[in-house]
Coordinates of C-alpha atoms and ligand atoms in Angstrom, one line a residue:
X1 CA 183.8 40.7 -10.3
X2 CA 184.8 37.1 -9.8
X3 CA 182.8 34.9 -7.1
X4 CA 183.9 32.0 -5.7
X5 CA 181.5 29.1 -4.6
X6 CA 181.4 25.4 -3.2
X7 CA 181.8 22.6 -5.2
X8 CA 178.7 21.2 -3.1
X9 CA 176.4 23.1 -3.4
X10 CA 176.8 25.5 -0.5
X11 CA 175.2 28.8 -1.4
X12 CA 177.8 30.9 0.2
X13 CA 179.8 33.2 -2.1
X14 CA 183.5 34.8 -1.2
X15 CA 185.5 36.8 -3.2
X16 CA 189.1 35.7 -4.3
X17 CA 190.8 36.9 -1.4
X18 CA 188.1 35.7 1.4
X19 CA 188.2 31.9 -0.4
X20 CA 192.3 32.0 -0.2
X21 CA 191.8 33.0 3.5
X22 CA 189.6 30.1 4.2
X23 CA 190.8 27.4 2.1
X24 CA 188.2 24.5 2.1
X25 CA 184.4 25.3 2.0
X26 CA 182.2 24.7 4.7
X27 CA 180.8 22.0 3.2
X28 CA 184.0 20.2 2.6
X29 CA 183.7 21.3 -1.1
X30 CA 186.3 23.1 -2.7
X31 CA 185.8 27.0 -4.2
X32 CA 185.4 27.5 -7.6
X33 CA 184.9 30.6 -9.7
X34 CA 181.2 31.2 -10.8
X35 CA 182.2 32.1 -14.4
X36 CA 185.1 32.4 -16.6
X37 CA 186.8 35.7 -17.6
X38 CA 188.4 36.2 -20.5
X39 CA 191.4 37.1 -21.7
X40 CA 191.3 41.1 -22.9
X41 CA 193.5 41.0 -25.8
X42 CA 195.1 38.4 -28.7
X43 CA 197.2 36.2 -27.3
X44 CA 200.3 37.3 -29.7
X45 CA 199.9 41.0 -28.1
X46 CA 201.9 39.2 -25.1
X47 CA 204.9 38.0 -26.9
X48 CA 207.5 40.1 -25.5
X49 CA 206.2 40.4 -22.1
X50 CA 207.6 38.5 -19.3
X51 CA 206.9 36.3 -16.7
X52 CA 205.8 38.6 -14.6
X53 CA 203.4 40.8 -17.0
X54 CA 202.0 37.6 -18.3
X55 CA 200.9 36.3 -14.7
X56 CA 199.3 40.2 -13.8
X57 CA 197.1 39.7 -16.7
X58 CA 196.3 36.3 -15.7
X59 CA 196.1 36.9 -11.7
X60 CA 194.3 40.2 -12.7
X61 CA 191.4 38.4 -14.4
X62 CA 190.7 35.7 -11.3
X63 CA 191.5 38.0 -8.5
X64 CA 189.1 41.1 -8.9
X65 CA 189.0 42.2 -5.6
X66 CA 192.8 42.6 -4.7
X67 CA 193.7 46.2 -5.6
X68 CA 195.9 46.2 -8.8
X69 CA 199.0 47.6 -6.9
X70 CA 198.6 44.8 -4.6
X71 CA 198.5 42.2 -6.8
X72 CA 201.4 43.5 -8.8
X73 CA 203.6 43.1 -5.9
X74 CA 202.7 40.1 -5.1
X75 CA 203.9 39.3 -8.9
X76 CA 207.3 40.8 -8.3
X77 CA 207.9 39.6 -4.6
X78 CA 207.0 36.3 -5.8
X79 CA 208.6 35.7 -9.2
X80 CA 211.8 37.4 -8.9
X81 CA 215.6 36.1 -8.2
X82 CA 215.4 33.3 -6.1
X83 CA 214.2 31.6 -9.0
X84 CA 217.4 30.0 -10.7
X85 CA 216.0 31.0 -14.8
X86 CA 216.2 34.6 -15.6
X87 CA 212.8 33.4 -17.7
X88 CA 211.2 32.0 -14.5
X89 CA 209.5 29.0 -16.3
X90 CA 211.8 28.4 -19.9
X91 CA 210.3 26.4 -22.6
X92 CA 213.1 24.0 -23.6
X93 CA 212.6 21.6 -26.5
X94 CA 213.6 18.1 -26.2
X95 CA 213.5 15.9 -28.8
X96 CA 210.4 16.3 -30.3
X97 CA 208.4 17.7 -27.5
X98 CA 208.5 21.5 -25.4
X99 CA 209.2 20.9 -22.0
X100 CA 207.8 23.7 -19.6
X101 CA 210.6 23.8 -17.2
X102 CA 208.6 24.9 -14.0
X103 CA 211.2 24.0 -11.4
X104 CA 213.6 26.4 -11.3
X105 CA 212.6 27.8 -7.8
X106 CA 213.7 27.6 -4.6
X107 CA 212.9 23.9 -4.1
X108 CA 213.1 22.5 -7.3
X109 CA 209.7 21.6 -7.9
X110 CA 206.7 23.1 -9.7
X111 CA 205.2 23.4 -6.4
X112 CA 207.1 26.6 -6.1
X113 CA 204.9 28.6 -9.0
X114 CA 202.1 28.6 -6.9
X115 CA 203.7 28.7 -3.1
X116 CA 206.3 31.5 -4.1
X117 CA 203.0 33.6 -4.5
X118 CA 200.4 32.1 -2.0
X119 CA 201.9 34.0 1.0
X120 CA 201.9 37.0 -0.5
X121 CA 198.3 36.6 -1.6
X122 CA 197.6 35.5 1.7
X123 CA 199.0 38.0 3.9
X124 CA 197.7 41.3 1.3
X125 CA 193.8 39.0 1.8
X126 CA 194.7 39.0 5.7
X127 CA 195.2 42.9 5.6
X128 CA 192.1 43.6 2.5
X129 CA 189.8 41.8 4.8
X130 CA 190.9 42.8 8.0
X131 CA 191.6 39.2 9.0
X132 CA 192.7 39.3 12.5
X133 CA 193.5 35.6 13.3
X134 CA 196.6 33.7 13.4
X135 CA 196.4 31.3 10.1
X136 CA 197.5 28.5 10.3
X137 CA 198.3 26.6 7.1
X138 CA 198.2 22.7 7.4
X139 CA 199.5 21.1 4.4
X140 CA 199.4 17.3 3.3
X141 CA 202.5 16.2 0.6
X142 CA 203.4 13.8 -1.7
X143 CA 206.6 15.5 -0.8
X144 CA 207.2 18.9 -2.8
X145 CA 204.3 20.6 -1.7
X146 CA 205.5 20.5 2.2
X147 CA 209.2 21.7 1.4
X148 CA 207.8 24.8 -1.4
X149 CA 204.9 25.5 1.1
X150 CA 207.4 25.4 4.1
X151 CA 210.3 27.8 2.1
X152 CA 207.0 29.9 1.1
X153 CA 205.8 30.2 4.8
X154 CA 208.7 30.3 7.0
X155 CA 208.4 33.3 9.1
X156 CA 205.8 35.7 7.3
X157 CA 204.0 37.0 10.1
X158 CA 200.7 36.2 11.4
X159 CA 201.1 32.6 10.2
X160 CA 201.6 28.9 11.1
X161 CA 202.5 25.9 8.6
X162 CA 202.4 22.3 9.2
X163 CA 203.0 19.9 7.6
X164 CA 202.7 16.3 7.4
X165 CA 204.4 13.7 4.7
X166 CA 204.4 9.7 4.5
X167 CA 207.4 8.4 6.4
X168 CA 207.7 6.0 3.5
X169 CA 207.2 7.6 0.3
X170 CA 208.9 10.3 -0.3
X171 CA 212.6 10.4 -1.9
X172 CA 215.6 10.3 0.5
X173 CA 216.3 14.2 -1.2
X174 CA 212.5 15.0 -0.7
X175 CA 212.8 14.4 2.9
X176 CA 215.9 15.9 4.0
X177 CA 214.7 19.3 2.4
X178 CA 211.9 19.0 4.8
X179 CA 213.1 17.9 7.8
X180 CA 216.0 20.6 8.2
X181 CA 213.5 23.4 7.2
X182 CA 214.6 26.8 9.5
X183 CA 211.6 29.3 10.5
X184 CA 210.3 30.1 14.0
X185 CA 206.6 29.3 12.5
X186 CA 207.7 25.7 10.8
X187 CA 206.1 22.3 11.8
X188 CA 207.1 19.3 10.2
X189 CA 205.9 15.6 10.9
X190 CA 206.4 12.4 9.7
X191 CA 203.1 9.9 9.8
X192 CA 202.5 6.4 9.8
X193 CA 201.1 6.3 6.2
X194 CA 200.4 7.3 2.4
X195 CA 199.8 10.3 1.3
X196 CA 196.1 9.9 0.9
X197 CA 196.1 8.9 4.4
X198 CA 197.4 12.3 5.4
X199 CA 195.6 14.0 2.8
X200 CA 192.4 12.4 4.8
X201 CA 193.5 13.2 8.0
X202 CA 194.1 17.2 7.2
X203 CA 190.6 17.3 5.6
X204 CA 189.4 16.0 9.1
X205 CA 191.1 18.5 10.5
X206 CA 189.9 21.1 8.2
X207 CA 186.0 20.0 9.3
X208 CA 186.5 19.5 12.8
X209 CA 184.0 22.0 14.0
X210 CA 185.0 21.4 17.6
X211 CA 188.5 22.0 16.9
X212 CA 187.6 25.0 15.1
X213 CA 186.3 26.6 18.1
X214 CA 189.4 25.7 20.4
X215 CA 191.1 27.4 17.8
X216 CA 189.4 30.1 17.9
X217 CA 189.6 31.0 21.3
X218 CA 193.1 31.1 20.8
X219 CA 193.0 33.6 17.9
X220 CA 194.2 31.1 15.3
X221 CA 192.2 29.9 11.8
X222 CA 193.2 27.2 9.7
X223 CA 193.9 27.3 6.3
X224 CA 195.4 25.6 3.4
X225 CA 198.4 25.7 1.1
X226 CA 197.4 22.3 -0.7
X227 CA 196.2 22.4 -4.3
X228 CA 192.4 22.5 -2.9
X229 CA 193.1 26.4 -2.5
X230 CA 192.2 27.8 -5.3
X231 CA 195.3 30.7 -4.8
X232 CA 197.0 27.9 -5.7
X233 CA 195.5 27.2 -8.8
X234 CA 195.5 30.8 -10.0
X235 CA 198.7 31.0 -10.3
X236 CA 199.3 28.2 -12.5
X237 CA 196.8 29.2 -14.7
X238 CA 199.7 31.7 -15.8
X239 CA 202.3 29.7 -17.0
X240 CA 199.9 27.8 -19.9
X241 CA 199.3 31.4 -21.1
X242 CA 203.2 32.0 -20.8
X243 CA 204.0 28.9 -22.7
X244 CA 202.0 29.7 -25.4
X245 CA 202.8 32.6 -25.7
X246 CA 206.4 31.2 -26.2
X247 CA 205.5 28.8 -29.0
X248 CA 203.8 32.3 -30.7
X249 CA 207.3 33.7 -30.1
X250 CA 209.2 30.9 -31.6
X251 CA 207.1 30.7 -34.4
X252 CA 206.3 27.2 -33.7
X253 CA 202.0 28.3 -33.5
X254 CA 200.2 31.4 -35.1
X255 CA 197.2 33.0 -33.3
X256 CA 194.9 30.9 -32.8
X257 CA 196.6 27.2 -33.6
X258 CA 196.0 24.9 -30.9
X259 CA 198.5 22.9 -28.8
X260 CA 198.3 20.4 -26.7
X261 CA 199.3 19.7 -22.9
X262 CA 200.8 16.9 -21.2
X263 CA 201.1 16.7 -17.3
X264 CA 202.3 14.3 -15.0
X265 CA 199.5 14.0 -12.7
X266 CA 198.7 13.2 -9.0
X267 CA 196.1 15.9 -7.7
X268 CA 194.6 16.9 -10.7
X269 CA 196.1 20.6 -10.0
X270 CA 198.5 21.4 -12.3
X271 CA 196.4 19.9 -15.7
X272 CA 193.1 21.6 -14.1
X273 CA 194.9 24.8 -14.2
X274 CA 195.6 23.9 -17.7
X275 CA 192.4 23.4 -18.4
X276 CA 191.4 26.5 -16.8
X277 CA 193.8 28.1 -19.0
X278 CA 191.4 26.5 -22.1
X279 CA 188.4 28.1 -20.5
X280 CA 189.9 32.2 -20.5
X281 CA 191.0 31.8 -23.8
X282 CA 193.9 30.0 -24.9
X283 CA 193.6 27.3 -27.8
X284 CA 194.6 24.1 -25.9
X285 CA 193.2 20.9 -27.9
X286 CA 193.8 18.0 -26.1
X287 CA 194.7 17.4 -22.2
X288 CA 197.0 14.7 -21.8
X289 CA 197.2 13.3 -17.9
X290 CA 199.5 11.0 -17.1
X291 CA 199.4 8.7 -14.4
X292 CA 202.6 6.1 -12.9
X293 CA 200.9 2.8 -11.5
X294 CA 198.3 4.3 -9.5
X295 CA 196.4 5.3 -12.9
X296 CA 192.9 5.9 -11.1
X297 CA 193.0 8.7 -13.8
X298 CA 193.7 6.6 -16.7
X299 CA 191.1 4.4 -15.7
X300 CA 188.3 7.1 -15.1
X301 CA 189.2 8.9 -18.0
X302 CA 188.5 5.7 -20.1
X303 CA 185.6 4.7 -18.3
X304 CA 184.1 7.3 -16.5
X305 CA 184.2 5.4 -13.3
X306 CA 186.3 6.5 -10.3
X307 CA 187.2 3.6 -8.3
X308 CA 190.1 3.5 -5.8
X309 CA 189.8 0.4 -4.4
X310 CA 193.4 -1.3 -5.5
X311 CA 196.1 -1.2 -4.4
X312 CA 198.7 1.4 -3.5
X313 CA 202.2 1.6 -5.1
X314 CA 204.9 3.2 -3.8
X315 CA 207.3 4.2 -7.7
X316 CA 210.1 5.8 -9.0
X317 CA 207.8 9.3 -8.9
X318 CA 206.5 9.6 -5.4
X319 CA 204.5 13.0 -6.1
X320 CA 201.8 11.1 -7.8
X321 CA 201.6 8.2 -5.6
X322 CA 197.9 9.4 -4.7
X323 CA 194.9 7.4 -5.5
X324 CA 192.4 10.4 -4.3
X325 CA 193.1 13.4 -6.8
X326 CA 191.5 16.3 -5.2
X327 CA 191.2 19.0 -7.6
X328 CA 188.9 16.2 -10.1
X329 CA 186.0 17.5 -7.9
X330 CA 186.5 21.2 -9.4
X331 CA 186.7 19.8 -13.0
X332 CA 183.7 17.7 -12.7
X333 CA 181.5 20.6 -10.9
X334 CA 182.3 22.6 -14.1
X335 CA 181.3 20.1 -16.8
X336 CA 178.2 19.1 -14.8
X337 CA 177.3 22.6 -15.5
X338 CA 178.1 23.8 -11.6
X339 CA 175.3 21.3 -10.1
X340 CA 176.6 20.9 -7.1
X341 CA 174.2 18.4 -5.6
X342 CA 175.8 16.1 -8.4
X343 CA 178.9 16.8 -7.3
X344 CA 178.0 16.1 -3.1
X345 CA 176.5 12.9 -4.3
X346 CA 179.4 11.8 -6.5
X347 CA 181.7 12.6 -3.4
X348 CA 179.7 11.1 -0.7
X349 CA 179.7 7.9 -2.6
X350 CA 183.5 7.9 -2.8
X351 CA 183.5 8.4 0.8
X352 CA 181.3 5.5 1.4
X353 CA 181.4 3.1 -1.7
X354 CA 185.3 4.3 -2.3
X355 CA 183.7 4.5 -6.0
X356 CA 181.6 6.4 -8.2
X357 CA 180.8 7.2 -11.8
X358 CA 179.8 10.1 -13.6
X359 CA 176.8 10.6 -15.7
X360 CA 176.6 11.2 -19.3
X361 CA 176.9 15.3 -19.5
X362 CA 180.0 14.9 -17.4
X363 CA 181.6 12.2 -19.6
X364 CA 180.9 13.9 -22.7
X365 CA 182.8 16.8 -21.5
X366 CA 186.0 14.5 -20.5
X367 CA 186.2 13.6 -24.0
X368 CA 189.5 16.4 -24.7
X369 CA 191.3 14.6 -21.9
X370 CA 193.3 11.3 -22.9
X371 CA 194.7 9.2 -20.0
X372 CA 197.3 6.9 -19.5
X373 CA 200.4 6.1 -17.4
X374 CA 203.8 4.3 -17.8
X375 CA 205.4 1.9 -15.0
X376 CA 208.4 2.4 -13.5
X377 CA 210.5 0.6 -15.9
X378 CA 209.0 2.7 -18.7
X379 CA 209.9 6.0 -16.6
X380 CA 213.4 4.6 -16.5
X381 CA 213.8 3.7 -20.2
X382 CA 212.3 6.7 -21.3
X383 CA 214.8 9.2 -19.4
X384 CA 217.8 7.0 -20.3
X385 CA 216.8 7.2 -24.2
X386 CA 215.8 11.2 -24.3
X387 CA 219.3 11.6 -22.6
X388 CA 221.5 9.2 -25.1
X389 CA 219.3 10.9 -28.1
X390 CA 218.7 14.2 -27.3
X391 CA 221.3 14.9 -24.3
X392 CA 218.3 16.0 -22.2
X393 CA 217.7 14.8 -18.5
X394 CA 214.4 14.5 -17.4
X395 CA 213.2 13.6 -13.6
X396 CA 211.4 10.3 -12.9
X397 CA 207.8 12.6 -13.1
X398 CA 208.5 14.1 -16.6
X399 CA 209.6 10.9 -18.0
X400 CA 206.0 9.5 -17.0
X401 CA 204.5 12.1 -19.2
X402 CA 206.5 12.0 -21.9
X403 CA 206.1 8.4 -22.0
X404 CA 202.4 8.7 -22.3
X405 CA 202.8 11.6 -24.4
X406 CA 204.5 8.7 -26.7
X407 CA 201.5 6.5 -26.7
X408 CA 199.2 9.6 -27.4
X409 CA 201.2 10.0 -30.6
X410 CA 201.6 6.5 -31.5
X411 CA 197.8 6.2 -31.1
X412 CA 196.6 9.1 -33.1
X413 CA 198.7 10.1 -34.8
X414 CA 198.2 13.8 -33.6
X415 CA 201.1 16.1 -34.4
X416 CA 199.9 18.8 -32.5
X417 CA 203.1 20.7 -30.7
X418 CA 202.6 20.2 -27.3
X419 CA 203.5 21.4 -24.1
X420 CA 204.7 18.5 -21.5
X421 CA 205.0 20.2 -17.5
X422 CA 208.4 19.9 -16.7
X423 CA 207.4 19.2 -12.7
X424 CA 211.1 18.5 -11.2
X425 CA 214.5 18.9 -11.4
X426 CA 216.1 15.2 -12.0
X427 CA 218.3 15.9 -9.1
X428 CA 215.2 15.8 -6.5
X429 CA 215.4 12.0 -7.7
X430 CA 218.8 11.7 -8.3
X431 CA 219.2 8.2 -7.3
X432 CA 216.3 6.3 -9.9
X433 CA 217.4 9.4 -13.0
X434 CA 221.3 8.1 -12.4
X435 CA 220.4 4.3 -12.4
X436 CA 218.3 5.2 -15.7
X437 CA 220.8 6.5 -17.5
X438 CA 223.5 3.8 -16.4
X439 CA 225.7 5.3 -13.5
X440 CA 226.7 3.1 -10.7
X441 CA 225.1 2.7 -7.4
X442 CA 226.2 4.5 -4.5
X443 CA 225.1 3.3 -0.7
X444 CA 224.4 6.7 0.4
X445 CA 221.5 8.7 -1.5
X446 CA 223.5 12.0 -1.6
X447 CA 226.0 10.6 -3.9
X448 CA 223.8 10.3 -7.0
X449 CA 223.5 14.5 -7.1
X450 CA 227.4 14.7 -7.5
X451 CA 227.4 11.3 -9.7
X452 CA 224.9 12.9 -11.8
X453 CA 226.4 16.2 -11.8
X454 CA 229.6 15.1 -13.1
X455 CA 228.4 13.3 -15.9
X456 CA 225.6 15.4 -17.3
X457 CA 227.0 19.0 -16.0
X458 CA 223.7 20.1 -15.7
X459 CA 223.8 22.3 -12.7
X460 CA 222.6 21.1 -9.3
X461 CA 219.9 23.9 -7.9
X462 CA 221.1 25.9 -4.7
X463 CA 218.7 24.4 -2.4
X464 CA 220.2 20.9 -3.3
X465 CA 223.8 21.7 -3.0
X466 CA 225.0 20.6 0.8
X467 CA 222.1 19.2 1.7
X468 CA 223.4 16.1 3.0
X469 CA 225.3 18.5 5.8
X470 CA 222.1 20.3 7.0
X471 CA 221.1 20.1 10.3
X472 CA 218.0 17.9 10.8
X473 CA 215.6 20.5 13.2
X474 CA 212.1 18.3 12.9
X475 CA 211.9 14.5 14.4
X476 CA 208.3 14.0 15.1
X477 CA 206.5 11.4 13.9
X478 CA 203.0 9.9 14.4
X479 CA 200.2 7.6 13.7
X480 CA 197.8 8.6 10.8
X481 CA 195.1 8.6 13.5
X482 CA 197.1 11.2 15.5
X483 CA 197.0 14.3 13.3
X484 CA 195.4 16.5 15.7
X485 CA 197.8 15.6 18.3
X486 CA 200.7 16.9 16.3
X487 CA 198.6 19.7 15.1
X488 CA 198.3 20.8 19.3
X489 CA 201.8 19.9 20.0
X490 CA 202.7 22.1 17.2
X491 CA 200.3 25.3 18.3
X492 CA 201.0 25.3 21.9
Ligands
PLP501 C1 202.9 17.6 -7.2 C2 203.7 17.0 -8.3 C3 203.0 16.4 -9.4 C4 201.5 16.3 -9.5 O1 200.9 17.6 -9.6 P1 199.3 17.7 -9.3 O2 199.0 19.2 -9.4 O3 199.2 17.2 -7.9 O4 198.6 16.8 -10.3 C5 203.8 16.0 -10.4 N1 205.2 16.1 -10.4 C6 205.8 16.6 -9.3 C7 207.3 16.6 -9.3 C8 205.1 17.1 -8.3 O5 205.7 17.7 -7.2

């Protein structure tokens, strides 16, 4: 049986389907499983399977308490055809790199792994625990998690979603998905602010005791589809076993070789799920997070100090504008050996001193992760050159990796194969992945996804096609200070 505690310390324990109901600990930490399982069989047993019988092992091992049959459909509701790759999540080479092509869902973002599945996990939890209450999921986004968690959420029963996203800061494409999201149960706001400021103002939210209780009266329970639910995280876990799996297939590994990972980062989710990956049993070497401009990560992975106070940038890859990384807390409770008092001091002091820095145990187990980060020009140059070499188009977030994924080479002259997440379709950035690989520019937005349509003939994914003549159905917007005002105005 897998438990699931704080981050902080907090000696309550839930079981997989009790921490997905609840979202965020009581003590603001963030649940993590006591110990590891591990995988039941050689890794090469799985070639053959598919995406679907991959994840059940995976799922199987994390979430103990839901009922196999459960869990299996939850596996085949999830991962079926409205994903756009008959292989769900292909592994493409490019160059000399494999690119984990994990947006092939409904809203052409990785997000979609996870938040094709989190409802259904959700709703079987609901019904396993005999959760009675209304949930209602309030989500913060860098921009893909609000549309995946919104196209995830729209009207299942006995459920809410909000969302709130910067009103500067996410793409042009980004926003329209968002805005003319359908669904009886579908909130959507705009606020005054970055993404960490409505990251902050959610977890406020989440620890609003008073607010709880209004809540409560009216039959309702907040939870969360951000990466800090850790039925999030499960599910990713599945597609590093997958890829591996892949290169076993394709003969590029035998049992037992390592690879490495690249992954554009912003919340630390998808490369902690790698990482988690590492921990049941697959050989991953090195852990290579990329960063664009706001390269906190790089920085703390050199130094072991985590310091946000610079300056924000808006770039060219929006989902990682984020200077707080969430998920870092789960990695660092793991390599301080689960001492969660570390971890509460270590987070109060980024509260406070908006700093903080790690002590030897912990830095000695960051040493399989290398950081770095590329600007915005670098992002450009380095999809217009994979395209013109290798004919493949990458969007502005899998350039970032792939650029540092250069450096790493350069610099070590590690061979490793490795795997780099593949977080976007180029067309949910249409505009900077046309200007970097040398098409005109257009005055309205819309016209880059035809532009680069024509010349690439990649194919533009169905939710993309017509957005542009969508009917815009959400308007609000409000001050990062106001959160719980929209969150009323959306539950009345
Ligand atoms: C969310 C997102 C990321 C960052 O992923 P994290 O799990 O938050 O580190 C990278 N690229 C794209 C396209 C994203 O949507």
């Amino acid at each position: 049986m897998i438990k699931y505690k704080s981050t902080r310390g907090s000696l309550q324990e839930k079981n997989g389907a009790q921490a997905i109901i609840k979202g965020i600990a009581e003590d603001k930490g963030l649940y993590v499983p006591q110990r590891f399982p591990q995988l039941p069989c050689a890794l090469s047993e799985l070639i053959g399977s598919d995406y679907r019988q991959v994840a059940f092992r995976v799922l199987g091992l994390f979430l103990t308490d839901y009922p196999q049959e459960d869990l299996k459909r939850c596996i085949d509701s999830a991962y079926d055809s409205k994903f756009e790759a008959p292989e769900i999540a292909p592994l493409v080479k490019g160059g000399d790199a494999y690119f984990l092509e994990l947006y092939h869902g409904r809203t052409a973002a990785f997000k979609d792994m996870a938040l094709s599945i989190l409802p259904y996990l959700l709703t079987t939890a609901m019904k396993n625990e005999k959760e009675e209450s209304r949930i209602v999921i309030l989500t913060a986004t860098s921009g893909d998690t609000g549309k995946a968690a919104l196209e995830g959420f729209a009207d299942v029963p006995g459920t809410e979603i909000i969302v709130f996203y910067p009103n500067e800061g996410v793409s042009q494409v980004q926003e329209r998905q968002m805005v003319t999201q359908e669904g009886k149960n579908t909130h959507v706001y705009a606020i005054r602010g970055n993404f960490d400021d409505a990251q902050t103002g959610v977890k406020q939210i989440f620890n609003d005791q008073a607010y709880a209780e209004e809540l409560a009266a009216k039959g309702m329970k907040l939870s969360s589809a951000n990466s800090i639910n850790i039925g999030r995280l499960v599910p990713q876990v599945a597609y590093y076993v997958w890829a591996y799996v892949k290169l076993l297939e394709k003969g590029v590994l035998k049992e037992g070789e390592p690879m490495n990972v690249v992954v554009p980062t912003g919340n630390f989710g998808n490369i902690l799920a790698a990482w988690y990956a590492k921990q049941i049993g697959v050989p991953v070497d090195r852990f290579i997070c990329a960063s664009n401009e706001n390269k906190v990560l790089t920085d703390f992975i050199n130094t072991g100090v985590y310091d946000i106070r610079r300056e924000f940038h808006l770039t060219n890859s929006p989902s990682m504008d984020i200077l707080i990384s969430s998920n870092l807390e789960r990695l660092l409770y793991h390599l301080s050996g689960n001492d969660g008092a570390e971890i509460a001091s270590l987070m109060a002091s980024l509260e406070k001193e908006k700093r903080y820095e790690v002590n030897e145990k912990i830095r000695a187990g960051l040493a399989s992760f290398y950081g770095g980060f590329a600007t915005e020009a670098e992002t450009k140059k380095a999809i217009g050159d994979m395209y013109r070499e290798n004919g493949y188009l990458m969007d502005t977030h899998t350039a970032v990796a792939y650029k540092v994924y250069e450096d790493y080479r350069k610099e070590s002259g590690d061979e490793t194969p490795a795997v780099i997440a593949s977080t976007a379709s180029a067309y949910k950035f249409a505009d900077s992945v046309a200007e970097a690989i040398g098409l005109p520019e257009f005055a309205d937005g819309f016209a880059y996804i035809s532009a680069l349509n024509a010349k690439t003939g990649v194919r533009v994914p169905r939710g993309l096609a017509g957005l542009e003549h969508k009917k815009v159905l959400h308007t609000g917007v409000y001050d990062k200070e106001e959160l719980l005002d929209a969150v009323r105005n959306a539950l009345q």
